[in-house]
Coordinates of C-alpha atoms in Angstrom, one line a residue:
Chain A
X1 CA -6.2 -29.5 -18.3
X2 CA -7.4 -29.3 -14.7
X3 CA -7.0 -26.0 -12.9
X4 CA -7.5 -24.5 -9.4
X5 CA -10.2 -22.0 -8.4
X6 CA -7.4 -19.4 -8.1
X7 CA -6.1 -20.1 -11.6
X8 CA -9.5 -19.8 -13.3
X9 CA -10.0 -16.5 -11.4
X10 CA -6.7 -15.1 -12.6
X11 CA -7.2 -16.4 -16.2
X12 CA -10.7 -14.9 -16.3
X13 CA -9.5 -11.5 -15.2
X14 CA -6.6 -11.5 -17.7
X15 CA -9.0 -12.1 -20.6
X16 CA -10.8 -8.8 -19.9
X17 CA -7.6 -6.7 -20.2
X18 CA -6.7 -5.0 -23.5
X19 CA -3.6 -3.6 -25.2
X20 CA -4.8 0.0 -24.7
X21 CA -5.6 -0.4 -21.0
X22 CA -3.6 1.5 -18.4
X23 CA -4.0 -0.6 -15.2
X24 CA -3.5 0.5 -11.7
X25 CA -2.4 -2.9 -10.3
X26 CA -2.6 -4.3 -6.8
X27 CA -0.6 -7.1 -5.2
X28 CA -1.8 -10.7 -5.4
X29 CA -4.4 -11.8 -7.9
X30 CA -4.7 -8.5 -9.8
X31 CA -0.9 -8.5 -10.3
X32 CA -1.0 -12.1 -11.6
X33 CA -3.9 -11.3 -13.9
X34 CA -2.2 -8.2 -15.4
X35 CA 1.1 -9.9 -15.9
X36 CA -0.6 -12.9 -17.5
X37 CA -2.5 -10.6 -19.9
X38 CA 0.8 -9.0 -20.8
X39 CA 2.3 -12.4 -21.6
X40 CA -0.7 -13.6 -23.6
X41 CA -3.5 -11.5 -25.1
X42 CA -2.4 -7.9 -24.3
X43 CA 1.4 -7.6 -24.7
X44 CA 1.2 -3.8 -25.0
X45 CA -0.9 -3.2 -21.8
X46 CA 0.4 -0.5 -19.5
X47 CA 0.9 -1.5 -15.9
X48 CA 1.3 1.0 -13.1
X49 CA 1.8 0.1 -9.4
X50 CA 1.0 2.7 -6.8
X51 CA 4.6 2.8 -5.6
X52 CA 5.2 5.1 -8.6
X53 CA 6.4 2.6 -11.2
X54 CA 5.0 3.5 -14.6
X55 CA 5.0 1.1 -17.6
X56 CA 6.6 -1.6 -15.5
X57 CA 7.3 -5.1 -16.9
X58 CA 8.4 -7.4 -14.0
X59 CA 9.8 -10.7 -15.0
X60 CA 8.5 -12.3 -11.8
X61 CA 5.5 -11.3 -9.7
X62 CA 6.3 -8.8 -6.9
X63 CA 5.7 -9.7 -3.3
X64 CA 5.1 -6.1 -2.2
X65 CA 3.7 -3.1 -4.0
X66 CA 7.2 -1.5 -4.0
X67 CA 9.6 -4.4 -5.0
X68 CA 12.8 -3.3 -6.7
X69 CA 11.9 -5.4 -9.7
X70 CA 9.0 -3.0 -10.5
X71 CA 11.3 0.0 -10.5
X72 CA 14.2 -1.6 -12.4
X73 CA 11.8 -2.7 -15.2
X74 CA 9.7 0.5 -15.4
X75 CA 9.9 3.2 -18.0
X76 CA 10.0 5.7 -15.2
X77 CA 9.4 5.9 -11.4
X78 CA 7.6 9.0 -10.0
X79 CA 7.0 10.3 -6.5
X80 CA 3.9 9.4 -4.5
X81 CA 2.5 12.9 -5.0
X82 CA 2.9 12.7 -8.8
X83 CA 1.4 9.2 -8.8
X84 CA -1.8 10.1 -7.1
X85 CA -2.2 13.6 -8.5
X86 CA -1.2 13.4 -12.1
X87 CA -1.7 9.8 -13.0
X88 CA -4.7 8.7 -10.9
X89 CA -6.6 12.0 -10.2
X90 CA -5.5 13.2 -13.6
X91 CA -7.8 10.5 -15.2
X92 CA -5.1 8.5 -16.9
X93 CA -6.0 5.1 -15.5
X94 CA -8.5 3.0 -17.5
X95 CA -8.7 0.1 -15.1
X96 CA -8.2 0.2 -11.4
X97 CA -8.1 -3.2 -9.6
X98 CA -9.4 -3.6 -6.1
X99 CA -9.9 -6.5 -3.7
X100 CA -11.9 -6.4 -0.4
X101 CA -12.3 -7.9 3.0
X102 CA -16.0 -7.2 2.6
X103 CA -18.0 -6.5 -0.5
X104 CA -21.7 -5.8 -1.0
X105 CA -24.1 -6.3 -3.9
X106 CA -23.5 -2.7 -5.2
X107 CA -19.7 -3.1 -5.3
X108 CA -18.9 -1.1 -2.2
X109 CA -15.8 -2.2 -0.5
X110 CA -14.5 -2.4 3.1
X111 CA -10.8 -3.0 3.9
X112 CA -10.8 -0.8 7.0
X113 CA -12.5 -2.5 10.0
X114 CA -14.7 -5.4 11.0
X115 CA -17.1 -4.0 13.6
X116 CA -17.3 -0.5 14.8
X117 CA -14.7 2.0 13.6
X118 CA -13.9 3.4 17.0
X119 CA -13.8 0.0 18.7
X120 CA -13.2 -2.6 16.0
X121 CA -13.4 -6.3 16.3
X122 CA -10.7 -6.5 13.7
X123 CA -8.6 -3.6 12.6
X124 CA -7.7 -4.1 8.9
X125 CA -4.9 -2.2 7.0
X126 CA -7.2 0.5 5.7
X127 CA -7.8 2.0 2.3
X128 CA -4.3 3.1 1.1
X129 CA -4.9 4.2 -2.5
X130 CA -8.3 2.5 -2.8
X131 CA -10.7 5.3 -2.0
X132 CA -9.4 7.4 -5.0
X133 CA -8.7 4.4 -7.2
X134 CA -12.4 3.6 -6.9
X135 CA -13.5 7.2 -7.9
X136 CA -10.8 8.2 -10.4
X137 CA -10.1 5.0 -12.5
X138 CA -12.3 5.1 -15.6
X139 CA -13.6 1.7 -14.4
X140 CA -12.9 -0.7 -11.5
X141 CA -12.4 -4.4 -11.7
X142 CA -12.8 -6.3 -8.4
X143 CA -11.1 -9.7 -8.0
X144 CA -11.8 -11.8 -5.0
X145 CA -12.8 -15.3 -3.9
X146 CA -16.4 -15.8 -2.9
X147 CA -17.1 -16.6 0.8
X148 CA -20.0 -15.8 3.1
X149 CA -17.6 -13.8 5.4
X150 CA -16.6 -11.4 2.6
X151 CA -19.7 -11.3 0.3
X152 CA -22.0 -9.7 2.8
X153 CA -25.4 -8.0 2.7
X154 CA -24.1 -4.9 4.6
X155 CA -20.4 -3.9 4.8
X156 CA -19.2 -2.4 8.1
X157 CA -17.3 0.5 6.6
X158 CA -17.3 2.2 3.2
X159 CA -13.6 2.2 2.4
X160 CA -14.1 2.6 -1.3
X161 CA -17.4 3.6 -2.9
X162 CA -19.0 1.5 -5.6
X163 CA -22.6 2.3 -6.4
X164 CA -23.7 3.1 -2.8
X165 CA -27.3 2.1 -2.5
X166 CA -27.5 1.5 -6.2
X167 CA -29.4 3.3 -9.0
X168 CA -28.0 6.7 -9.9
X169 CA -26.5 7.4 -6.5
X170 CA -22.9 7.4 -7.8
X171 CA -23.7 9.9 -10.5
X172 CA -25.7 12.0 -8.0
X173 CA -22.6 12.3 -5.9
X174 CA -20.8 13.9 -8.8
X175 CA -18.6 11.0 -9.6
X176 CA -18.0 10.9 -13.3
X177 CA -16.2 7.5 -13.7
X178 CA -18.1 4.2 -14.3
X179 CA -17.2 2.4 -11.0
X180 CA -17.2 -1.4 -10.7
X181 CA -17.8 -2.8 -14.1
X182 CA -16.6 -6.4 -13.4
X183 CA -16.4 -8.7 -10.4
X184 CA -14.3 -11.7 -11.1
X185 CA -14.4 -14.5 -8.5
X186 CA -13.3 -18.1 -8.2
X187 CA -16.8 -19.2 -9.3
X188 CA -18.3 -16.6 -11.6
X189 CA -18.2 -13.4 -13.5
X190 CA -20.5 -10.6 -12.4
X191 CA -21.4 -7.3 -13.9
X192 CA -23.6 -4.4 -12.8
X193 CA -27.3 -4.7 -13.9
X194 CA -28.3 -1.7 -16.0
X195 CA -30.3 1.0 -14.1
X196 CA -30.1 -0.7 -10.6
X197 CA -26.3 -1.2 -10.7
X198 CA -26.7 -4.3 -8.5
X199 CA -24.0 -6.8 -9.4
X200 CA -25.5 -9.8 -11.2
X201 CA -23.9 -13.1 -12.4
X202 CA -23.3 -13.1 -16.1
X203 CA -21.3 -16.3 -16.4
X204 CA -20.7 -19.3 -14.2
X205 CA -17.5 -21.3 -14.4
X206 CA -17.8 -24.9 -15.6
X207 CA -19.3 -27.2 -12.9
X208 CA -20.3 -24.4 -10.6
X209 CA -23.9 -24.8 -9.3
X210 CA -26.3 -22.1 -8.2
X211 CA -26.6 -23.8 -4.8
X212 CA -22.8 -23.6 -4.4
X213 CA -23.0 -20.0 -5.4
X214 CA -25.6 -19.0 -2.9
X215 CA -23.6 -20.8 -0.1
X216 CA -20.8 -18.3 -0.6
X217 CA -22.8 -15.1 -1.0
X218 CA -24.7 -13.3 1.8
X219 CA -27.5 -11.9 -0.3
X220 CA -30.0 -13.4 -2.8
X221 CA -28.0 -13.7 -6.0
X222 CA -29.3 -12.1 -9.1
X223 CA -28.6 -13.9 -12.4
X224 CA -28.6 -12.4 -15.9
X225 CA -31.4 -13.7 -18.1
X226 CA -29.1 -15.4 -20.5
X227 CA -25.9 -16.5 -18.9
X228 CA -22.8 -16.1 -21.2
X229 CA -21.0 -19.3 -22.2
X230 CA -17.8 -19.5 -20.4
X231 CA -14.7 -20.9 -22.2
X232 CA -12.5 -22.8 -19.7
X233 CA -8.9 -21.7 -19.3
X234 CA -6.8 -23.0 -22.2
X235 CA -3.7 -25.1 -22.0
X236 CA -1.7 -22.1 -23.1
X237 CA -3.1 -19.7 -20.5
X238 CA -2.5 -22.2 -17.7
X239 CA 1.0 -22.9 -18.9
X240 CA 2.0 -19.3 -19.1
X241 CA 0.5 -18.6 -15.6
X242 CA 2.2 -21.6 -14.0
X243 CA 5.5 -20.7 -15.7
X244 CA 5.2 -17.1 -14.3
X245 CA 4.4 -18.4 -10.8
X246 CA 7.3 -20.9 -10.9
X247 CA 9.7 -18.1 -11.9
X248 CA 8.3 -16.0 -9.1
X249 CA 8.8 -18.8 -6.6
X250 CA 12.3 -19.5 -7.7
X251 CA 13.3 -15.8 -7.6
X252 CA 11.9 -15.1 -4.2
X253 CA 12.9 -18.4 -2.8
X254 CA 16.5 -17.8 -3.9
X255 CA 16.7 -14.5 -2.1
X256 CA 15.4 -16.0 1.1
X257 CA 17.7 -18.9 1.3
X258 CA 20.9 -17.2 0.3
Chain B
X1 CA 24.2 23.2 6.8
X2 CA 24.0 19.6 7.7
X3 CA 26.4 17.7 9.9
X4 CA 27.6 14.1 9.9
X5 CA 26.8 12.5 13.3
X6 CA 26.6 9.1 14.8
X7 CA 23.0 7.9 14.6
X8 CA 22.5 7.9 18.4
X9 CA 23.7 11.5 18.6
X10 CA 21.4 12.6 15.8
X11 CA 18.3 10.9 17.5
X12 CA 19.2 12.2 21.0
X13 CA 19.7 15.8 19.8
X14 CA 16.6 16.0 17.7
X15 CA 13.9 13.9 19.2
X16 CA 12.2 14.3 22.6
X17 CA 9.2 12.8 24.2
X18 CA 6.1 14.3 22.6
X19 CA 7.8 15.0 19.3
X20 CA 5.9 14.7 16.0
X21 CA 8.0 12.5 13.7
X22 CA 7.6 11.0 10.2
X23 CA 9.8 8.0 9.3
X24 CA 8.9 7.8 5.6
X25 CA 9.6 5.2 2.9
X26 CA 7.2 3.4 0.5
X27 CA 8.3 -0.2 0.8
X28 CA 11.8 0.9 -0.2
X29 CA 14.5 2.7 1.9
X30 CA 12.6 2.4 5.2
X31 CA 14.6 3.9 8.0
X32 CA 14.7 0.8 10.3
X33 CA 18.0 1.7 12.0
X34 CA 16.8 5.2 12.9
X35 CA 13.5 3.7 14.3
X36 CA 15.4 1.2 16.4
X37 CA 17.7 4.0 17.7
X38 CA 14.6 5.9 18.6
X39 CA 13.3 3.0 20.6
X40 CA 16.6 2.8 22.4
X41 CA 16.7 6.5 23.1
X42 CA 13.8 6.3 25.6
X43 CA 11.6 8.9 24.0
X44 CA 7.9 8.4 24.4
X45 CA 4.4 9.9 23.6
X46 CA 5.4 10.3 20.0
X47 CA 3.0 11.4 17.3
X48 CA 4.0 9.4 14.2
X49 CA 3.0 10.0 10.6
X50 CA 3.6 7.7 7.7
X51 CA 1.6 6.7 4.6
X52 CA 2.5 3.1 5.0
X53 CA 3.3 2.4 8.7
X54 CA 4.7 -1.1 8.5
X55 CA 7.0 -3.2 10.7
X56 CA 8.9 -0.3 12.3
X57 CA 5.7 1.4 13.4
X58 CA 4.3 -1.9 14.6
X59 CA 7.5 -2.2 16.8
X60 CA 7.3 1.4 18.1
X61 CA 3.6 1.0 18.9
X62 CA 4.2 -2.4 20.6
X63 CA 6.9 -0.8 22.7
X64 CA 4.4 1.7 23.9
X65 CA 6.2 4.9 22.8
X66 CA 3.5 6.1 20.4
X67 CA 0.6 8.3 21.4
X68 CA -1.0 9.0 18.0
X69 CA -0.6 7.6 14.5
X70 CA -1.4 9.5 11.3
X71 CA -1.5 7.0 8.4
X72 CA -3.2 5.8 5.2
X73 CA -2.4 2.0 5.0
X74 CA -1.3 0.0 8.0
X75 CA -0.2 -3.4 6.8
X76 CA 2.8 -5.7 6.7
X77 CA 3.6 -5.3 2.9
X78 CA 2.9 -8.5 1.0
X79 CA 2.1 -10.4 4.2
X80 CA -0.9 -9.1 6.0
X81 CA -2.0 -7.2 9.1
X82 CA 0.1 -5.4 11.7
X83 CA -0.5 -7.4 14.9
X84 CA 1.0 -4.9 17.4
X85 CA -1.0 -2.1 15.9
X86 CA -4.1 -4.3 16.0
X87 CA -3.5 -5.1 19.7
X88 CA -3.2 -1.4 20.5
X89 CA -6.4 -0.4 18.6
X90 CA -8.5 -3.4 19.5
X91 CA -7.3 -4.0 23.1
X92 CA -5.4 -0.9 24.2
X93 CA -2.2 -2.9 24.6
X94 CA 0.3 -1.8 25.8
X95 CA -1.6 1.5 25.8
X96 CA -4.4 3.1 23.8
X97 CA -3.5 4.5 20.4
X98 CA -5.1 7.6 18.9
X99 CA -5.5 7.3 15.1
X100 CA -6.0 9.8 12.4
X101 CA -6.6 8.0 9.1
X102 CA -6.5 9.2 5.6
X103 CA -6.1 7.9 2.0
X104 CA -2.8 7.7 0.3
X105 CA -3.7 10.5 -2.1
X106 CA -4.6 12.8 0.8
X107 CA -1.5 12.0 2.8
X108 CA 0.8 12.5 -0.1
X109 CA -0.8 15.9 -0.7
X110 CA -0.6 16.7 3.0
X111 CA 3.2 16.3 2.9
X112 CA 3.3 18.3 -0.3
X113 CA 1.4 21.1 1.4
X114 CA 3.8 21.0 4.4
X115 CA 6.8 21.2 2.1
X116 CA 5.1 24.1 0.2
X117 CA 4.4 26.0 3.4
X118 CA 0.7 25.9 2.9
X119 CA -1.8 25.3 5.7
X120 CA -3.8 22.6 3.8
X121 CA -4.0 20.4 0.8
X122 CA -7.0 20.0 -1.5
X123 CA -7.8 17.0 -3.6
X124 CA -10.8 15.4 -5.3
X125 CA -10.9 12.6 -2.8
X126 CA -12.9 10.5 -0.4
X127 CA -16.0 10.6 -2.6
X128 CA -18.6 8.3 -1.1
X129 CA -16.0 7.1 1.5
X130 CA -16.7 6.7 5.2
X131 CA -13.3 8.1 6.3
X132 CA -14.7 11.6 5.9
X133 CA -17.4 10.7 8.5
X134 CA -14.9 9.4 11.2
X135 CA -11.9 11.7 10.7
X136 CA -12.8 15.3 11.7
X137 CA -9.6 16.5 10.0
X138 CA -11.0 15.8 6.6
X139 CA -13.2 18.7 5.4
X140 CA -14.8 19.8 2.2
X141 CA -14.1 23.1 0.6
X142 CA -15.9 24.8 -2.3
X143 CA -13.7 25.8 -5.2
X144 CA -14.1 29.6 -5.6
X145 CA -13.8 29.3 -9.4
X146 CA -15.8 26.3 -10.4
X147 CA -18.0 25.8 -7.3
X148 CA -17.0 22.1 -7.1
X149 CA -16.7 20.6 -3.7
X150 CA -13.3 19.1 -2.9
X151 CA -11.7 17.4 0.1
X152 CA -9.3 19.4 2.2
X153 CA -6.8 18.0 4.7
X154 CA -4.4 19.9 6.9
X155 CA -0.7 20.1 5.9
X156 CA 1.6 17.7 7.6
X157 CA 4.5 19.6 9.3
X158 CA 6.4 17.1 11.5
X159 CA 8.9 18.4 14.0
X160 CA 11.3 15.8 12.5
X161 CA 11.2 13.7 9.4
X162 CA 13.6 10.8 9.0
X163 CA 14.5 9.1 5.8
X164 CA 17.1 6.6 4.6
X165 CA 18.9 7.2 1.3
X166 CA 21.5 5.6 -0.9
X167 CA 24.3 8.1 -0.5
X168 CA 25.5 11.5 0.6
X169 CA 28.4 13.3 -0.9
X170 CA 31.2 14.7 1.3
X171 CA 29.4 18.0 1.5
X172 CA 26.2 16.4 2.8
X173 CA 24.0 16.5 -0.3
X174 CA 21.8 13.4 -0.4
X175 CA 20.6 11.3 -3.4
X176 CA 17.5 9.2 -3.2
X177 CA 16.9 6.8 -6.1
X178 CA 14.4 4.1 -7.1
X179 CA 11.0 4.2 -5.5
X180 CA 11.1 7.6 -3.9
X181 CA 7.6 7.7 -2.3
X182 CA 7.1 11.0 -0.5
X183 CA 10.6 11.2 1.1
X184 CA 11.5 14.5 -0.4
X185 CA 8.2 16.1 0.5
X186 CA 8.4 14.7 4.1
X187 CA 12.0 15.9 4.5
X188 CA 11.1 19.4 3.4
X189 CA 7.8 19.6 5.3
X190 CA 9.6 19.1 8.7
X191 CA 11.4 21.5 10.9
X192 CA 14.3 19.1 10.8
X193 CA 15.3 16.4 8.4
X194 CA 17.5 13.5 9.5
X195 CA 18.9 11.2 7.0
X196 CA 20.7 7.9 7.3
X197 CA 22.7 6.8 4.2
X198 CA 24.4 3.6 2.9
X199 CA 27.6 5.4 2.1
X200 CA 29.4 8.8 1.6
X201 CA 31.0 9.4 -1.8
X202 CA 33.1 12.2 -3.3
X203 CA 30.5 12.9 -6.0
X204 CA 26.8 11.8 -6.2
X205 CA 27.2 11.1 -9.9
X206 CA 23.6 12.0 -10.5
X207 CA 21.8 13.5 -13.4
X208 CA 20.1 17.0 -13.5
X209 CA 16.6 15.8 -12.6
X210 CA 17.5 13.3 -9.9
X211 CA 15.9 13.4 -6.5
X212 CA 18.7 15.2 -4.6
X213 CA 18.2 17.0 -1.3
X214 CA 20.7 19.8 -0.8
X215 CA 22.8 19.7 2.4
X216 CA 21.4 23.0 3.7
X217 CA 17.9 21.5 3.8
X218 CA 19.1 18.6 6.0
X219 CA 19.9 18.8 9.7
X220 CA 21.9 15.7 10.2
X221 CA 23.3 12.7 8.3
X222 CA 24.3 9.4 9.8
X223 CA 26.1 6.7 7.8
X224 CA 24.4 3.4 8.6
X225 CA 25.2 0.7 5.9
X226 CA 22.2 -1.7 5.8
X227 CA 20.1 0.8 7.7
X228 CA 17.0 0.0 5.7
X229 CA 17.0 -3.8 6.4
X230 CA 14.7 -5.7 6.0
X231 CA 13.4 -3.3 3.4
X232 CA 15.9 -2.7 0.6
X233 CA 18.2 -0.1 -0.9
X234 CA 18.1 -0.2 -4.7
X235 CA 21.6 -0.8 -6.0
X236 CA 22.9 -2.0 -2.6
X237 CA 20.9 -4.9 -1.3
X238 CA 17.6 -6.7 -1.9
X239 CA 14.5 -6.9 0.2
X240 CA 14.7 -9.6 3.0
X241 CA 11.2 -11.1 2.4
X242 CA 11.6 -13.9 4.9
X243 CA 12.1 -11.3 7.7
X244 CA 8.7 -9.8 6.9
X245 CA 7.1 -13.3 7.0
X246 CA 8.8 -14.0 10.3
X247 CA 7.5 -10.8 11.8
X248 CA 4.0 -12.0 11.3
X249 CA 4.7 -14.8 13.8
X250 CA 6.9 -12.8 16.2
X251 CA 4.3 -10.0 16.5
X252 CA 1.4 -12.4 17.0
X253 CA 2.4 -13.0 20.6
X254 CA 3.1 -10.3 23.2
X255 CA 5.9 -12.2 25.0
X256 CA 7.6 -13.3 21.8
X257 CA 7.4 -9.7 20.6
X258 CA 9.0 -8.3 23.8
X259 CA 11.7 -10.9 23.8
X260 CA 12.5 -10.3 20.2
X261 CA 12.7 -6.5 20.7
X262 CA 15.1 -7.0 23.7
X263 CA 17.5 -9.2 21.7
X264 CA 17.3 -7.6 18.3
X265 CA 16.7 -3.9 19.1
X266 CA 17.4 -2.9 22.7
X267 CA 20.6 -5.0 23.0
X268 CA 21.9 -3.9 19.6
X269 CA 23.5 -0.9 18.0
X270 CA 23.3 0.5 14.4
X271 CA 26.4 -1.5 13.3
X272 CA 24.4 -4.7 13.3
X273 CA 22.6 -3.6 10.2
X274 CA 25.7 -4.1 8.0
X275 CA 25.8 -7.7 9.1
X276 CA 22.1 -8.2 8.4
X277 CA 22.4 -7.3 4.7
X278 CA 25.6 -9.1 3.9
X279 CA 23.7 -12.0 2.2
X280 CA 21.4 -9.7 0.4
X281 CA 24.0 -7.5 -1.4
X282 CA 23.6 -7.5 -5.2

């Protein structure tokens, strides 16, 4: 079965999720990946959205972080204070998902500004929950498409901290969680290199060349010595994902055209 | 004790130019009608707080009535950026906007501190993040017991907090259900809490642990069916996603924005909201 770059990215991310994971889910690709995992390999996974919905099981993907579907299918819905204090700062989240406008080789993330903070070229939405998702989730998975605009050698603002300048800097700052342990893109899977904590490619998707990789990344890419063999998305994975997206389209389209 | 008032009276009696106001709501129950009434009231130089300033803050900023914004995530939920806010920050249009930026965790705790009558909130936050370098109102504090360094942010104590809720009973007690965000904390952190509701009922029919705000902690209640449109009110009507998508186009052009505000806000009254949600009722 053929698949799009977005589909292989979502399927790849879903495969890393386990039944005992408690995921802090963001809108877009992370939400698709978490719900795909729930429908395939990890039916007992726990999904939490920062709007306060705990153990939620949406039948269609939400358009916003606080859709009614998330609340009506949740075990319980808590206040914003409880969400960030008890559940995130309390250390209950095993996987926090983050995306980025800019990402560097040490997994540091910018979603705040392009340019100078006080006189930005582009004012982006800002961090929201991300600064603390990055430091309190036991580990962070980053999902985003590769492009030279977003994979940059130097980010303009540290919205969410990864490994700083690498090495032991994260531990030296007193942060006890693991930080970015996976970067899942539309072309490859990356993991931090032991010791340096620089993100390195551990698997390339079928047909992706190293030249194509370098064209979309603004620093010299580091590859693991032995690349892992990547198993392409199965018919089942793609069918379940497409079915979920079709249901989502129908549900949201219906509301809009009524 | 609270009183039931028309929305225009509630806004005119409680807001003035220079007021510090929080219109809270986390994607759900966003007080659109109250924000539009605020724009019509003619107040200006407002300081606004909100974790997720979305379309209503984009509208108030674009209308030039906001002096300062305290926030943690400024986006059009599920759509993208806030174009009026961008124009103000990047180009000073229609006027410069002062910003005080936090993370969600810090802001939620700031409201909690305000409601708890504390001067500040502490959290284990902003570790390695640049916000602490650009916002002088984020400090670090040493725990006197463990010696750990923690982030400290000042309590949020608005002059007025405004929220939308599902219902009030005839005595003015208010029930908020579904995604409740920080509405209760914001209401109790402020000098005055104004509430708009979908309806008034004899009995709230709630359970012992429900999010209920007693009448004596609320200054004013206005009945505005549909008052959260295009966000939603769980149990009453669904989110109008297409309106959020349209806003991205309207707000991308200064003239289109001004025309839209004239037709849909300045020339309207709160009654229009009931019309707007008719096709979204569950």
